[in-house]
Each structure stands twice: as C-alpha cells, then as structure tokens.
Amino acid sequence: MFQRSLVLVLLGLGAVGCRPQGEIVRYMARPPASTVKAPQDGTYLLYPGTNDPPILVEDLKAGDPIGFTIQQTAAGKRLFAVVGQDQSFNLERGERYAWMLQGRMNPKSLPGADEAGGPDKQRLNSAQRAYDAAAQQLKSAQQNFEAAQRRLEEAQKQSGGQ
C-alpha cells in the first residue's frame, strides 16, 4: 500500500515537473482547447512549438481570459489564441502552443525569453513574427482563392456549353 502511494506521488510530481516554469495554459494538437483566467497582472508570451521564439506578447490584468479556442469558420474548424477579449489570432502553425507568464519564467528556458533590448524589443520582434506569419497565410489564402475562382469559371463554362 505504501509503495503504491509512493509511486503515485512520484508520478504526480514527475508530471508536474514536465511543464516549463511559468506556463499558464497549453494546447497540444487536439481539442479540447481551454481558456483560463490570467493569474496575475503581467506580460504573457505565446510560444509555438518547443524551440521557437514567442509569436505574441501581451500585457494582461489578473482575471483576463487567456488560452485557446476552436471556432468553426468557412474553411472548417480553426484554432485561435485567446488573449483578453481578443480571439482573432489564427494559429495554423505546429501542434503545440503555450502561454507563459514572463515574470515566472526561467529567462533561459525558452527561445526569445531573454532577447536583447528588453520587453519592448521582445514585443516588437514577436509582433514582426506574427505579421510575417499572417502575411504568409494571406498569400496562401489568395492563391487558394484564385485557384478556386479559376475552377469555378471553368465549371461554369462547361455547364453553360452543354
């Protein structure tokens, strides 16, 4: 009985230790997506994957919503970041995302956590990465739109000629 309890305690401690210091909420490749309340005022960073710098840096107040939501769109279900009242940042890259509280993080634990220039430079760099990702998504969407438009026009011609 004692050995079983000890094993369960050790497993529980091991599972807790797997989360990086400062992690508030994560999404791991499949639903459900969860949203929690920010535990304290501070700067929160959204990390994609495990070795990438943050793609969003946002200041929140304690109690503000933070996390992830899955929404039905015309293109199907999509994952979006939740930060405060904003749920508009579409997450299409990777399978793992984590919101981290900057004040609780080990500065060397994640890429970009200790970017030279401090928080303002970190915010600018993450905003640039988010902009670049959105520009790539827009380019891809434009190409898909043009291809779909061509297919529709060809189908209309074929159905009109019969």
PDB file of N, CA and C in Angstrom, residues 18-20 23 25-34 46-50 67-70 79 91 93-99:
ATOM      1  N   CYS A  18       7.041  18.340 -15.744  1.00  0.00           N
ATOM      2  CA  CYS A  18       7.167  18.357 -17.197  1.00  0.00           C
ATOM      3  C   CYS A  18       6.790  19.704 -17.796  1.00  0.00           C
ATOM      4  N   ARG A  19       6.025  20.498 -17.097  1.00  0.00           N
ATOM      5  CA  ARG A  19       5.605  21.798 -17.621  1.00  0.00           C
ATOM      6  C   ARG A  19       6.700  22.823 -17.362  1.00  0.00           C
ATOM      7  N   PRO A  20       7.003  23.629 -18.374  1.00  0.00           N
ATOM      8  CA  PRO A  20       8.028  24.653 -18.178  1.00  0.00           C
ATOM      9  C   PRO A  20       7.607  25.658 -17.111  1.00  0.00           C
ATOM     10  N   GLU A  23       4.516  28.398 -17.310  1.00  0.00           N
ATOM     11  CA  GLU A  23       3.438  28.044 -18.240  1.00  0.00           C
ATOM     12  C   GLU A  23       2.080  28.224 -17.561  1.00  0.00           C
ATOM     13  N   VAL A  25      -1.161  28.045 -19.670  1.00  0.00           N
ATOM     14  CA  VAL A  25      -2.101  27.145 -20.351  1.00  0.00           C
ATOM     15  C   VAL A  25      -1.455  26.704 -21.662  1.00  0.00           C
ATOM     16  N   ARG A  26      -1.760  25.465 -22.066  1.00  0.00           N
ATOM     17  CA  ARG A  26      -1.188  24.948 -23.320  1.00  0.00           C
ATOM     18  C   ARG A  26      -2.258  24.286 -24.160  1.00  0.00           C
ATOM     19  N   TYR A  27      -1.951  24.155 -25.451  1.00  0.00           N
ATOM     20  CA  TYR A  27      -2.776  23.406 -26.392  1.00  0.00           C
ATOM     21  C   TYR A  27      -1.871  22.370 -27.032  1.00  0.00           C
ATOM     22  N   MET A  28      -2.313  21.121 -27.042  1.00  0.00           N
ATOM     23  CA  MET A  28      -1.471  20.030 -27.534  1.00  0.00           C
ATOM     24  C   MET A  28      -2.143  19.256 -28.661  1.00  0.00           C
ATOM     25  N   ALA A  29      -2.246  19.837 -29.842  1.00  0.00           N
ATOM     26  CA  ALA A  29      -2.591  19.156 -31.084  1.00  0.00           C
ATOM     27  C   ALA A  29      -4.025  18.690 -31.266  1.00  0.00           C
ATOM     28  N   ARG A  30      -4.838  18.706 -30.272  1.00  0.00           N
ATOM     29  CA  ARG A  30      -6.218  18.253 -30.474  1.00  0.00           C
ATOM     30  C   ARG A  30      -7.119  18.883 -29.407  1.00  0.00           C
ATOM     31  N   PRO A  31      -8.388  18.955 -29.698  1.00  0.00           N
ATOM     32  CA  PRO A  31      -9.326  19.502 -28.715  1.00  0.00           C
ATOM     33  C   PRO A  31      -9.324  18.643 -27.459  1.00  0.00           C
ATOM     34  N   PRO A  32      -9.733  19.163 -26.358  1.00  0.00           N
ATOM     35  CA  PRO A  32     -10.347  20.483 -26.217  1.00  0.00           C
ATOM     36  C   PRO A  32      -9.301  21.582 -26.053  1.00  0.00           C
ATOM     37  N   ALA A  33      -9.654  22.744 -26.522  1.00  0.00           N
ATOM     38  CA  ALA A  33      -8.849  23.938 -26.282  1.00  0.00           C
ATOM     39  C   ALA A  33      -9.390  24.566 -25.009  1.00  0.00           C
ATOM     40  N   SER A  34      -8.516  25.120 -24.192  1.00  0.00           N
ATOM     41  CA  SER A  34      -9.005  25.672 -22.926  1.00  0.00           C
ATOM     42  C   SER A  34      -8.577  27.123 -22.754  1.00  0.00           C
ATOM     43  N   LEU A  46       3.128  34.008 -26.025  1.00  0.00           N
ATOM     44  CA  LEU A  46       2.606  32.806 -26.673  1.00  0.00           C
ATOM     45  C   LEU A  46       3.724  32.159 -27.483  1.00  0.00           C
ATOM     46  N   TYR A  47       4.066  30.933 -27.093  1.00  0.00           N
ATOM     47  CA  TYR A  47       5.124  30.179 -27.768  1.00  0.00           C
ATOM     48  C   TYR A  47       4.517  29.088 -28.636  1.00  0.00           C
ATOM     49  N   PRO A  48       4.934  29.020 -29.918  1.00  0.00           N
ATOM     50  CA  PRO A  48       4.547  27.896 -30.773  1.00  0.00           C
ATOM     51  C   PRO A  48       5.623  26.820 -30.663  1.00  0.00           C
ATOM     52  N   GLY A  49       5.243  25.582 -30.679  1.00  0.00           N
ATOM     53  CA  GLY A  49       6.236  24.517 -30.632  1.00  0.00           C
ATOM     54  C   GLY A  49       7.062  24.553 -29.368  1.00  0.00           C
ATOM     55  N   THR A  50       8.254  23.986 -29.444  1.00  0.00           N
ATOM     56  CA  THR A  50       9.099  23.921 -28.261  1.00  0.00           C
ATOM     57  C   THR A  50      10.410  24.676 -28.424  1.00  0.00           C
ATOM     58  N   GLY A  67      -5.730  31.830 -23.344  1.00  0.00           N
ATOM     59  CA  GLY A  67      -5.740  30.421 -23.721  1.00  0.00           C
ATOM     60  C   GLY A  67      -6.019  30.248 -25.197  1.00  0.00           C
ATOM     61  N   PHE A  68      -6.927  29.296 -25.477  1.00  0.00           N
ATOM     62  CA  PHE A  68      -7.183  28.895 -26.851  1.00  0.00           C
ATOM     63  C   PHE A  68      -8.651  28.566 -27.040  1.00  0.00           C
ATOM     64  N   THR A  69      -9.127  28.772 -28.265  1.00  0.00           N
ATOM     65  CA  THR A  69     -10.488  28.400 -28.607  1.00  0.00           C
ATOM     66  C   THR A  69     -10.501  27.836 -30.021  1.00  0.00           C
ATOM     67  N   ILE A  70     -11.415  26.919 -30.252  1.00  0.00           N
ATOM     68  CA  ILE A  70     -11.603  26.380 -31.596  1.00  0.00           C
ATOM     69  C   ILE A  70     -12.910  26.944 -32.117  1.00  0.00           C
ATOM     70  N   LEU A  79      -8.060  26.893 -34.888  1.00  0.00           N
ATOM     71  CA  LEU A  79      -7.593  27.214 -33.541  1.00  0.00           C
ATOM     72  C   LEU A  79      -7.217  28.690 -33.487  1.00  0.00           C
ATOM     73  N   LEU A  91      -4.169  30.420 -35.286  1.00  0.00           N
ATOM     74  CA  LEU A  91      -2.957  29.627 -35.064  1.00  0.00           C
ATOM     75  C   LEU A  91      -2.962  28.443 -36.021  1.00  0.00           C
ATOM     76  N   ARG A  93       0.157  27.088 -37.200  1.00  0.00           N
ATOM     77  CA  ARG A  93       1.499  26.550 -37.260  1.00  0.00           C
ATOM     78  C   ARG A  93       1.741  25.595 -36.099  1.00  0.00           C
ATOM     79  N   GLY A  94       2.150  24.390 -36.404  1.00  0.00           N
ATOM     80  CA  GLY A  94       2.539  23.471 -35.349  1.00  0.00           C
ATOM     81  C   GLY A  94       1.376  22.832 -34.620  1.00  0.00           C
ATOM     82  N   GLU A  95       1.705  22.029 -33.665  1.00  0.00           N
ATOM     83  CA  GLU A  95       0.701  21.302 -32.903  1.00  0.00           C
ATOM     84  C   GLU A  95       0.709  21.673 -31.433  1.00  0.00           C
ATOM     85  N   ARG A  96       1.675  22.418 -30.987  1.00  0.00           N
ATOM     86  CA  ARG A  96       1.780  22.750 -29.571  1.00  0.00           C
ATOM     87  C   ARG A  96       1.929  24.255 -29.416  1.00  0.00           C
ATOM     88  N   TYR A  97       1.144  24.796 -28.523  1.00  0.00           N
ATOM     89  CA  TYR A  97       1.238  26.211 -28.178  1.00  0.00           C
ATOM     90  C   TYR A  97       1.172  26.321 -26.669  1.00  0.00           C
ATOM     91  N   ALA A  98       1.862  27.310 -26.113  1.00  0.00           N
ATOM     92  CA  ALA A  98       1.813  27.528 -24.669  1.00  0.00           C
ATOM     93  C   ALA A  98       1.888  29.022 -24.369  1.00  0.00           C
ATOM     94  N   TRP A  99       0.993  29.471 -23.487  1.00  0.00           N
ATOM     95  CA  TRP A  99       1.049  30.824 -22.947  1.00  0.00           C
ATOM     96  C   TRP A  99       1.900  30.775 -21.687  1.00  0.00           C
TER      97      TRP A  99
END
